[in-house]
Amino acid sequence: MQRIYADGKVDLGKNLKGWAFPQKVMNHRCPHRVIRLINRIRADADGLVQEGRRDKPEGFVRLFALSVSVPDKMAAERLIARKMSEVTGDPAWASTGRDFKTLTLEHRMAAVRFGFARMFEPIYSEDRLQTSLLEGTSAPLRFFSKEVLPLVKALRGEDDFTVAAVVRKFSPLLDPVALKAIPEKQMEQLARASEAARSLKSIVDSAQNPTFRDVLQDVARTGLFTVPDALLPFAQPDDPDVVDQEPTDGAPSDTFDTSETTAWRTMLATPFDQIEAYDQYVSGRSPFGTHQGVKGLEFPRVMVVISDDEARGFLFKYDKLFGVEPKSATDLKREASGEETSIDRTRRLFYVTCSRAEESLAIVCYTSNPQGLVSTVVSRGWFDGTEASVIAL
């Protein structure tokens, strides 16, 4: 039930003779109400039933169905969080710090909700840049998140000790080797580094909401940090006669990717203040995660956000799982031949997300037929009539 990726061995352990099959009956994580829900979810798959610990609370589950056309989904989810606070008596659901984990089907959905979608989208759209973007290993983005951002935060907090530490660690202006080479000009170099830091603070605190490129060009001008190779074409103002032209100096053509150059150019035109949210997300310090990415983790309060429309995927179809959308001819054919369908994959993913909750669980479904979805999950016994409702906004 927790096989949510396309690789690996399917139906491991089947058709073995003479083997003992241990079963993990006890669920040590979830409250009793969540366990009853995940038992019902898997009933049509393998029929295995888990039990809860006696010292665990009853817990809470709620499903909220909304129209896919809701214009402000973030506002809707804040409303639902407040409702969960009322239902559970737990003020953490309504805290301004989002003291609950929101699980989205896709990284783009998290980026929209956490406020870094504009910088994220251009890079995420390029296949060759995706992995380093999501793993937090992209050199250009680490330049902004691990060098520039810590200095900006220290400058804004008037933390002179951290300012000095960051500049000493990353700035070529205070490179020990370079300073030793000019012993008579060390004070001049220190003054230059200080002025470069003040210039950066002036840029990021300006009323114009500076872009990444504004910050990049200021850093390049002052020499405060070493600019990564991928960003060097943008470290100076554009020459309108040579923008995005392929080099003519004999360089191999495969070293110049105009689509990646365009992606970086678009990203650099977005507001710099998104970098902190991005850094928190890829570092696992944000209140957001993806359905697939939280396997093995647990959280007191979990909000599962479901939207086939936003996810834009084909591997998982929640509207089919919930009976809102009929099975396709391909689904029926694969089902008849005993092959896996998108409904099977979606059931397993739904099982994984719901089983992350230690205390309370909210499931937020954006769908073309909210009332039909609620009717289906109630008729299946997944939720009772008080636990599943339509939210009209």
CSV table of C-alpha atoms in Angstrom, one decimal:
chain,number,residue,atom,x,y,z
A,1,MET,CA,0.0,0.0,0.0
A,2,GLN,CA,3.0,2.3,0.3
A,3,ARG,CA,4.4,1.7,-3.2
A,4,ILE,CA,4.0,5.1,-4.7
A,5,TYR,CA,6.8,5.2,-7.3
A,6,ALA,CA,7.0,3.5,-10.7
A,7,ASP,CA,10.1,1.6,-9.9
A,8,GLY,CA,10.6,-1.4,-7.6
A,9,LYS,CA,9.1,-4.9,-7.5
A,10,VAL,CA,5.3,-5.1,-7.9
A,11,ASP,CA,3.4,-7.5,-5.6
A,12,LEU,CA,6.5,-8.5,-3.6
A,13,GLY,CA,5.9,-11.7,-1.7
A,14,LYS,CA,3.1,-13.1,-3.8
A,15,ASN,CA,3.1,-16.7,-5.1
A,16,LEU,CA,5.7,-17.8,-2.5
A,17,LYS,CA,5.1,-21.3,-1.0
A,18,GLY,CA,6.2,-22.4,2.4
A,19,TRP,CA,7.1,-19.0,3.6
A,20,ALA,CA,5.8,-17.3,6.8
A,21,PHE,CA,4.2,-13.9,6.2
A,22,PRO,CA,4.6,-11.5,9.2
A,23,GLN,CA,2.0,-8.7,9.2
A,24,LYS,CA,2.4,-5.2,10.6
A,25,VAL,CA,-0.9,-5.1,12.5
A,26,MET,CA,-0.1,-2.4,15.0
A,27,ASN,CA,-0.1,1.2,13.8
A,28,HIS,CA,2.0,3.2,16.3
A,29,ARG,CA,1.6,6.6,14.6
A,30,CYS,CA,-2.0,7.4,13.9
A,31,PRO,CA,-5.0,8.1,16.1
A,32,HIS,CA,-7.9,5.6,16.0
A,33,ARG,CA,-10.1,7.6,13.6
A,34,VAL,CA,-7.4,8.0,11.0
A,35,ILE,CA,-6.6,4.2,11.3
A,36,ARG,CA,-10.3,3.4,10.5
A,37,LEU,CA,-10.1,5.7,7.5
A,38,ILE,CA,-7.0,4.2,6.0
A,39,ASN,CA,-8.4,0.7,6.7
A,40,ARG,CA,-11.4,1.6,4.6
A,41,ILE,CA,-9.1,3.2,1.8
A,42,ARG,CA,-7.2,-0.1,1.5
A,43,ALA,CA,-10.2,-2.4,1.8
A,44,ASP,CA,-10.6,-2.6,-1.9
A,45,ALA,CA,-6.9,-3.2,-2.5
A,46,ASP,CA,-5.5,-5.8,-0.1
A,47,GLY,CA,-8.1,-5.9,2.8
A,48,LEU,CA,-5.4,-5.8,5.5
A,49,VAL,CA,-6.5,-4.1,8.7
A,50,GLN,CA,-4.4,-2.3,11.2
A,51,GLU,CA,-5.1,-1.6,14.8
A,52,GLY,CA,-4.3,1.4,17.0
A,53,ARG,CA,-2.5,1.7,20.3
A,54,ARG,CA,-4.6,1.9,23.4
A,55,ASP,CA,-2.8,5.1,24.5
A,56,LYS,CA,-3.6,6.9,21.3
A,57,PRO,CA,-6.5,9.4,21.1
A,58,GLU,CA,-9.6,9.1,18.9
A,59,GLY,CA,-8.4,11.9,16.6
A,60,PHE,CA,-10.2,13.8,13.9
A,61,VAL,CA,-10.7,13.5,10.2
A,62,ARG,CA,-12.6,15.9,8.0
A,63,LEU,CA,-13.0,16.1,4.2
A,64,PHE,CA,-13.9,19.4,2.5
A,65,ALA,CA,-15.0,19.5,-1.1
A,66,LEU,CA,-14.8,22.7,-3.1
A,67,SER,CA,-15.3,23.7,-6.7
A,68,VAL,CA,-12.2,23.6,-8.9
A,69,SER,CA,-13.1,27.1,-10.0
A,70,VAL,CA,-12.6,28.6,-6.5
A,71,PRO,CA,-10.6,31.8,-7.4
A,72,ASP,CA,-8.5,32.1,-4.2
A,73,LYS,CA,-7.5,28.6,-3.0
A,74,MET,CA,-5.1,29.9,-0.4
A,75,ALA,CA,-7.9,31.9,1.3
A,76,ALA,CA,-10.1,28.7,1.1
A,77,GLU,CA,-7.4,26.7,2.8
A,78,ARG,CA,-7.0,29.3,5.5
A,79,LEU,CA,-10.7,29.1,6.1
A,80,ILE,CA,-10.6,25.3,6.4
A,81,ALA,CA,-7.7,25.5,8.8
A,82,ARG,CA,-9.8,27.7,11.1
A,83,LYS,CA,-12.6,25.2,10.8
A,84,MET,CA,-10.2,22.5,11.8
A,85,SER,CA,-9.2,24.5,14.8
A,86,GLU,CA,-12.9,24.8,15.9
A,87,VAL,CA,-13.6,21.1,15.3
A,88,THR,CA,-10.5,19.8,17.1
A,89,GLY,CA,-10.2,22.5,19.8
A,90,ASP,CA,-6.6,22.8,18.7
A,91,PRO,CA,-5.5,26.5,18.2
A,92,ALA,CA,-2.4,25.4,16.3
A,93,TRP,CA,-4.6,24.8,13.2
A,94,ALA,CA,-5.4,28.6,13.2
A,95,SER,CA,-1.9,29.9,14.1
A,96,THR,CA,-0.4,32.5,11.8
A,97,GLY,CA,2.8,30.3,11.7
A,98,ARG,CA,0.9,27.5,9.8
A,99,ASP,CA,1.6,24.9,12.5
A,100,PHE,CA,0.4,22.1,10.3
A,101,LYS,CA,1.8,20.3,7.3
A,102,THR,CA,0.2,20.9,3.9
A,103,LEU,CA,0.7,18.1,1.4
A,104,THR,CA,0.3,19.0,-2.3
A,105,LEU,CA,0.2,16.7,-5.3
A,106,GLU,CA,3.0,18.6,-7.1
A,107,HIS,CA,5.8,21.0,-6.3
A,108,ARG,CA,4.3,23.8,-8.3
A,109,MET,CA,1.2,23.8,-6.1
A,110,ALA,CA,3.4,24.2,-3.0
A,111,ALA,CA,5.4,27.0,-4.7
A,112,VAL,CA,2.1,28.9,-5.4
A,113,ARG,CA,0.9,28.5,-1.8
A,114,PHE,CA,4.3,29.3,-0.1
A,115,GLY,CA,5.0,32.4,-2.3
A,116,PHE,CA,7.9,31.5,-4.6
A,117,ALA,CA,6.0,30.4,-7.7
A,118,ARG,CA,7.2,33.2,-10.0
A,119,MET,CA,10.9,32.3,-9.5
A,120,PHE,CA,10.2,28.6,-9.4
A,121,GLU,CA,8.2,28.2,-12.6
A,122,PRO,CA,10.8,29.2,-15.2
A,123,ILE,CA,13.5,26.8,-13.8
A,124,TYR,CA,11.0,24.0,-13.1
A,125,SER,CA,9.9,24.1,-16.7
A,126,GLU,CA,13.4,23.2,-17.9
A,127,ASP,CA,14.0,19.4,-17.6
A,128,ARG,CA,17.8,19.8,-17.2
A,129,LEU,CA,17.4,22.3,-14.3
A,130,GLN,CA,14.6,20.5,-12.4
A,131,THR,CA,16.6,18.1,-10.3
A,132,SER,CA,19.1,20.6,-8.9
A,133,LEU,CA,16.2,23.0,-8.3
A,134,LEU,CA,14.2,20.5,-6.2
A,135,GLU,CA,17.2,19.1,-4.4
A,136,GLY,CA,18.5,22.6,-3.5
A,137,THR,CA,21.9,21.9,-5.3
A,138,SER,CA,21.6,24.5,-8.1
A,139,ALA,CA,24.7,26.7,-7.9
A,140,PRO,CA,22.9,29.9,-9.1
A,141,LEU,CA,20.2,29.4,-6.5
A,142,ARG,CA,22.5,28.5,-3.7
A,143,PHE,CA,24.4,31.7,-4.5
A,144,PHE,CA,21.3,33.6,-3.7
A,145,SER,CA,20.1,31.4,-0.8
A,146,LYS,CA,23.3,30.5,1.0
A,147,GLU,CA,25.5,33.6,0.3
A,148,VAL,CA,23.3,36.6,-0.5
A,149,LEU,CA,20.3,35.8,1.7
A,150,PRO,CA,22.2,35.2,5.0
A,151,LEU,CA,24.0,38.5,4.5
A,152,VAL,CA,20.8,40.4,3.7
A,153,LYS,CA,19.1,39.0,6.8
A,154,ALA,CA,22.1,39.9,9.0
A,155,LEU,CA,22.2,43.4,7.5
A,156,ARG,CA,18.5,44.0,8.1
A,157,GLY,CA,18.9,42.7,11.7
A,158,GLU,CA,21.9,44.9,12.2
A,159,ASP,CA,23.8,41.8,13.3
A,160,ASP,CA,27.4,43.0,12.7
A,161,PHE,CA,29.0,39.8,13.9
A,162,THR,CA,27.1,37.7,11.3
A,163,VAL,CA,27.6,40.3,8.6
A,164,ALA,CA,31.4,40.0,9.1
A,165,ALA,CA,31.2,36.2,9.3
A,166,VAL,CA,29.3,35.9,6.0
A,167,VAL,CA,31.5,38.3,4.2
A,168,ARG,CA,34.7,36.7,5.5
A,169,LYS,CA,33.4,33.2,4.4
A,170,PHE,CA,32.2,34.0,0.9
A,171,SER,CA,33.5,37.4,-0.3
A,172,PRO,CA,36.6,37.4,-2.6
A,173,LEU,CA,37.2,40.9,-1.2
A,174,LEU,CA,38.3,39.4,2.1
A,175,ASP,CA,40.0,36.3,0.8
A,176,PRO,CA,42.9,35.7,3.2
A,177,VAL,CA,45.4,35.0,0.3
A,178,ALA,CA,44.4,38.2,-1.4
A,179,LEU,CA,44.7,40.2,1.8
A,180,LYS,CA,48.2,38.9,2.5
A,181,ALA,CA,49.2,39.9,-1.0
A,182,ILE,CA,48.4,43.6,-0.3
A,183,PRO,CA,49.3,44.1,3.4
A,184,GLU,CA,49.5,47.9,2.9
A,185,LYS,CA,46.0,48.1,1.5
A,186,GLN,CA,44.1,45.7,3.9
A,187,MET,CA,42.2,48.6,5.6
A,188,GLU,CA,41.2,49.9,2.2
A,189,GLN,CA,39.9,46.4,1.2
A,190,LEU,CA,37.9,46.1,4.4
A,191,ALA,CA,36.3,49.5,3.7
A,192,ARG,CA,35.5,48.3,0.2
A,193,ALA,CA,33.8,45.2,1.6
A,194,SER,CA,31.8,47.3,4.1
A,195,GLU,CA,30.7,49.6,1.3
A,196,ALA,CA,29.7,46.7,-0.9
A,197,ALA,CA,27.5,45.3,2.0
A,198,ARG,CA,25.9,48.7,2.5
A,199,SER,CA,25.1,48.9,-1.2
A,200,LEU,CA,23.5,45.5,-1.1
A,201,LYS,CA,21.3,46.5,1.8
A,202,SER,CA,20.3,49.7,-0.1
A,203,ILE,CA,19.2,47.6,-3.1
A,204,VAL,CA,17.1,45.0,-1.2
A,205,ASP,CA,15.5,47.6,1.0
A,206,SER,CA,14.5,49.9,-1.8
A,207,ALA,CA,10.8,50.6,-2.4
A,208,GLN,CA,10.9,49.1,-5.9
A,209,ASN,CA,10.8,45.4,-4.7
A,210,PRO,CA,14.1,44.5,-6.4
A,211,THR,CA,14.5,41.5,-8.6
A,212,PHE,CA,17.1,38.8,-8.5
A,213,ARG,CA,18.9,40.5,-11.3
A,214,ASP,CA,19.0,43.9,-9.5
A,215,VAL,CA,20.7,42.1,-6.6
A,216,LEU,CA,23.0,40.1,-8.9
A,217,GLN,CA,24.2,43.2,-10.8
A,218,ASP,CA,24.9,45.1,-7.6
A,219,VAL,CA,26.9,42.2,-6.2
A,220,ALA,CA,28.8,41.9,-9.5
A,221,ARG,CA,29.5,45.6,-9.6
A,222,THR,CA,31.0,45.7,-6.1
A,223,GLY,CA,32.7,42.4,-6.3
A,224,LEU,CA,31.1,41.3,-3.0
A,225,PHE,CA,30.6,37.7,-4.0
A,226,THR,CA,31.8,35.5,-6.9
A,227,VAL,CA,29.0,35.2,-9.5
A,228,PRO,CA,28.3,31.6,-10.7
A,229,ASP,CA,29.1,30.9,-14.3
A,230,ALA,CA,25.4,30.4,-15.3
A,231,LEU,CA,24.6,33.9,-14.1
A,232,LEU,CA,27.6,35.7,-15.6
A,233,PRO,CA,25.7,36.7,-18.8
A,234,PHE,CA,23.2,38.6,-16.6
A,235,ALA,CA,25.7,40.3,-14.2
A,236,GLN,CA,25.8,43.4,-16.5
A,237,PRO,CA,22.9,45.3,-18.1
A,238,ASP,CA,21.9,43.7,-21.4
A,239,ASP,CA,23.4,44.8,-24.7
A,240,PRO,CA,20.3,44.9,-26.9
A,241,ASP,CA,22.4,43.8,-29.9
A,242,VAL,CA,23.6,40.6,-28.4
A,243,VAL,CA,20.9,39.3,-26.1
A,244,ASP,CA,20.6,35.5,-26.2
A,245,GLN,CA,22.8,35.3,-29.3
A,246,GLU,CA,24.8,32.1,-29.7
A,247,PRO,CA,28.5,32.7,-29.3
A,248,THR,CA,30.7,32.9,-32.4
A,249,ASP,CA,34.0,32.2,-30.8
A,250,GLY,CA,34.1,28.6,-31.8
A,251,ALA,CA,32.7,27.2,-28.5
A,252,PRO,CA,30.9,23.9,-28.9
A,253,SER,CA,27.2,24.5,-29.6
A,254,ASP,CA,26.1,22.0,-26.9
A,255,THR,CA,27.6,24.3,-24.2
A,256,PHE,CA,25.2,27.0,-25.1
A,257,ASP,CA,21.5,26.2,-24.3
A,258,THR,CA,19.3,29.1,-25.2
A,259,SER,CA,16.3,27.6,-23.5
A,260,GLU,CA,18.2,27.4,-20.2
A,261,THR,CA,19.5,30.9,-20.7
A,262,THR,CA,15.9,32.1,-21.2
A,263,ALA,CA,14.8,30.3,-18.1
A,264,TRP,CA,17.5,32.0,-16.0
A,265,ARG,CA,16.7,35.4,-17.6
A,266,THR,CA,13.0,35.0,-16.7
A,267,MET,CA,13.7,33.8,-13.2
A,268,LEU,CA,16.1,36.7,-12.6
A,269,ALA,CA,13.3,39.2,-13.5
A,270,THR,CA,11.2,38.0,-10.5
A,271,PRO,CA,11.3,39.5,-7.0
A,272,PHE,CA,14.3,38.6,-4.9
A,273,ASP,CA,12.2,38.3,-1.7
A,274,GLN,CA,10.9,34.9,-2.8
A,275,ILE,CA,14.3,33.3,-2.2
A,276,GLU,CA,13.7,32.7,1.5
A,277,ALA,CA,10.5,30.7,1.0
A,278,TYR,CA,12.2,28.6,-1.7
A,279,ASP,CA,15.2,27.9,0.6
A,280,GLN,CA,12.9,26.8,3.4
A,281,TYR,CA,11.0,24.5,1.0
A,282,VAL,CA,13.9,22.7,-0.5
A,283,SER,CA,15.6,22.4,3.0
A,284,GLY,CA,12.5,20.7,4.4
A,285,ARG,CA,11.8,23.6,6.8
A,286,SER,CA,8.5,24.8,5.3
A,287,PRO,CA,5.0,23.9,6.3
A,288,PHE,CA,4.6,22.3,2.8
A,289,GLY,CA,5.5,19.0,1.3
A,290,THR,CA,4.4,16.8,-1.6
A,291,HIS,CA,2.3,13.7,-1.3
A,292,GLN,CA,5.2,11.5,-2.5
A,293,GLY,CA,7.9,13.3,-0.6
A,294,VAL,CA,6.6,12.7,2.9
A,295,LYS,CA,6.6,8.9,2.9
A,296,GLY,CA,8.0,7.8,6.2
A,297,LEU,CA,7.4,11.1,7.9
A,298,GLU,CA,4.7,12.1,10.5
A,299,PHE,CA,3.1,15.3,11.7
A,300,PRO,CA,0.6,16.2,14.4
A,301,ARG,CA,-1.7,18.0,12.0
A,302,VAL,CA,-1.9,17.3,8.3
A,303,MET,CA,-3.8,19.0,5.5
A,304,VAL,CA,-3.9,17.0,2.2
A,305,VAL,CA,-4.7,19.2,-0.8
A,306,ILE,CA,-6.1,17.4,-3.8
A,307,SER,CA,-6.6,19.0,-7.2
A,308,ASP,CA,-6.2,17.0,-10.4
A,309,ASP,CA,-6.5,20.3,-12.3
A,310,GLU,CA,-3.6,22.0,-10.6
A,311,ALA,CA,-1.4,18.8,-10.6
A,312,ARG,CA,-1.7,18.5,-14.4
A,313,GLY,CA,-0.5,14.9,-14.1
A,314,PHE,CA,-1.6,11.6,-15.5
A,315,LEU,CA,-0.3,9.1,-13.0
A,316,PHE,CA,-2.8,10.0,-10.3
A,317,LYS,CA,-6.5,10.8,-10.7
A,318,TYR,CA,-8.3,11.6,-7.5
A,319,ASP,CA,-11.6,12.4,-9.3
A,320,LYS,CA,-11.6,8.8,-10.5
A,321,LEU,CA,-10.8,7.4,-7.1
A,322,PHE,CA,-13.7,9.4,-5.6
A,323,GLY,CA,-16.1,8.4,-8.3
A,324,VAL,CA,-16.5,11.9,-9.8
A,325,GLU,CA,-14.9,11.0,-13.1
A,326,PRO,CA,-15.8,7.6,-14.7
A,327,LYS,CA,-13.2,5.0,-15.5
A,328,SER,CA,-11.8,5.3,-19.0
A,329,ALA,CA,-11.8,2.5,-21.6
A,330,THR,CA,-8.1,2.0,-20.7
A,331,ASP,CA,-8.9,1.7,-17.0
A,332,LEU,CA,-11.5,-0.9,-17.7
A,333,LYS,CA,-9.2,-2.9,-20.0
A,334,ARG,CA,-6.3,-2.9,-17.5
A,335,GLU,CA,-8.7,-3.7,-14.7
A,336,ALA,CA,-10.1,-6.7,-16.6
A,337,SER,CA,-6.6,-8.0,-17.3
A,338,GLY,CA,-5.5,-7.6,-13.7
A,339,GLU,CA,-3.1,-4.7,-14.5
A,340,GLU,CA,-2.6,-1.6,-12.4
A,341,THR,CA,-4.7,1.5,-13.1
A,342,SER,CA,-4.4,5.1,-12.2
A,343,ILE,CA,-7.1,4.5,-9.5
A,344,ASP,CA,-4.8,1.9,-7.9
A,345,ARG,CA,-1.9,4.3,-7.9
A,346,THR,CA,-4.0,7.1,-6.5
A,347,ARG,CA,-5.4,4.9,-3.7
A,348,ARG,CA,-2.0,4.0,-2.5
A,349,LEU,CA,-0.9,7.7,-2.6
A,350,PHE,CA,-4.0,8.7,-0.7
A,351,TYR,CA,-3.3,6.0,1.9
A,352,VAL,CA,0.3,7.3,2.3
A,353,THR,CA,-0.8,10.9,2.8
A,354,CYS,CA,-3.6,10.2,5.2
A,355,SER,CA,-1.4,7.9,7.3
A,356,ARG,CA,1.0,10.8,8.1
A,357,ALA,CA,-1.3,12.3,10.7
A,358,GLU,CA,-0.6,11.8,14.4
A,359,GLU,CA,-3.6,13.8,15.7
A,360,SER,CA,-5.9,15.3,13.1
A,361,LEU,CA,-6.3,15.2,9.3
A,362,ALA,CA,-8.0,17.6,6.9
A,363,ILE,CA,-8.5,16.6,3.3
A,364,VAL,CA,-9.2,19.5,0.9
A,365,CYS,CA,-10.6,18.4,-2.5
A,366,TYR,CA,-11.0,20.7,-5.5
A,367,THR,CA,-13.3,19.0,-8.0
A,368,SER,CA,-15.9,19.6,-10.7
A,369,ASN,CA,-18.5,17.9,-8.6
A,370,PRO,CA,-18.1,18.7,-4.9
A,371,GLN,CA,-21.5,17.3,-3.8
A,372,GLY,CA,-21.0,14.1,-5.9
A,373,LEU,CA,-17.6,13.6,-4.2
A,374,VAL,CA,-19.0,14.0,-0.7
A,375,SER,CA,-21.9,11.6,-1.5
A,376,THR,CA,-19.4,9.0,-2.8
A,377,VAL,CA,-17.0,9.0,0.1
A,378,VAL,CA,-19.9,8.9,2.6
A,379,SER,CA,-21.6,6.0,0.8
A,380,ARG,CA,-18.4,4.0,0.9
A,381,GLY,CA,-18.1,4.5,4.6
A,382,TRP,CA,-14.9,6.4,4.4
A,383,PHE,CA,-16.5,9.3,6.2
A,384,ASP,CA,-19.8,9.8,8.0
A,385,GLY,CA,-22.2,12.6,7.2
A,386,THR,CA,-20.7,15.0,9.8
A,387,GLU,CA,-17.1,14.5,8.6
A,388,ALA,CA,-17.5,15.3,4.9
A,389,SER,CA,-18.9,18.6,3.6
A,390,VAL,CA,-19.1,21.0,0.7
A,391,ILE,CA,-17.5,24.4,1.1
A,392,ALA,CA,-19.2,27.0,-1.1
A,393,LEU,CA,-17.2,30.1,-1.7
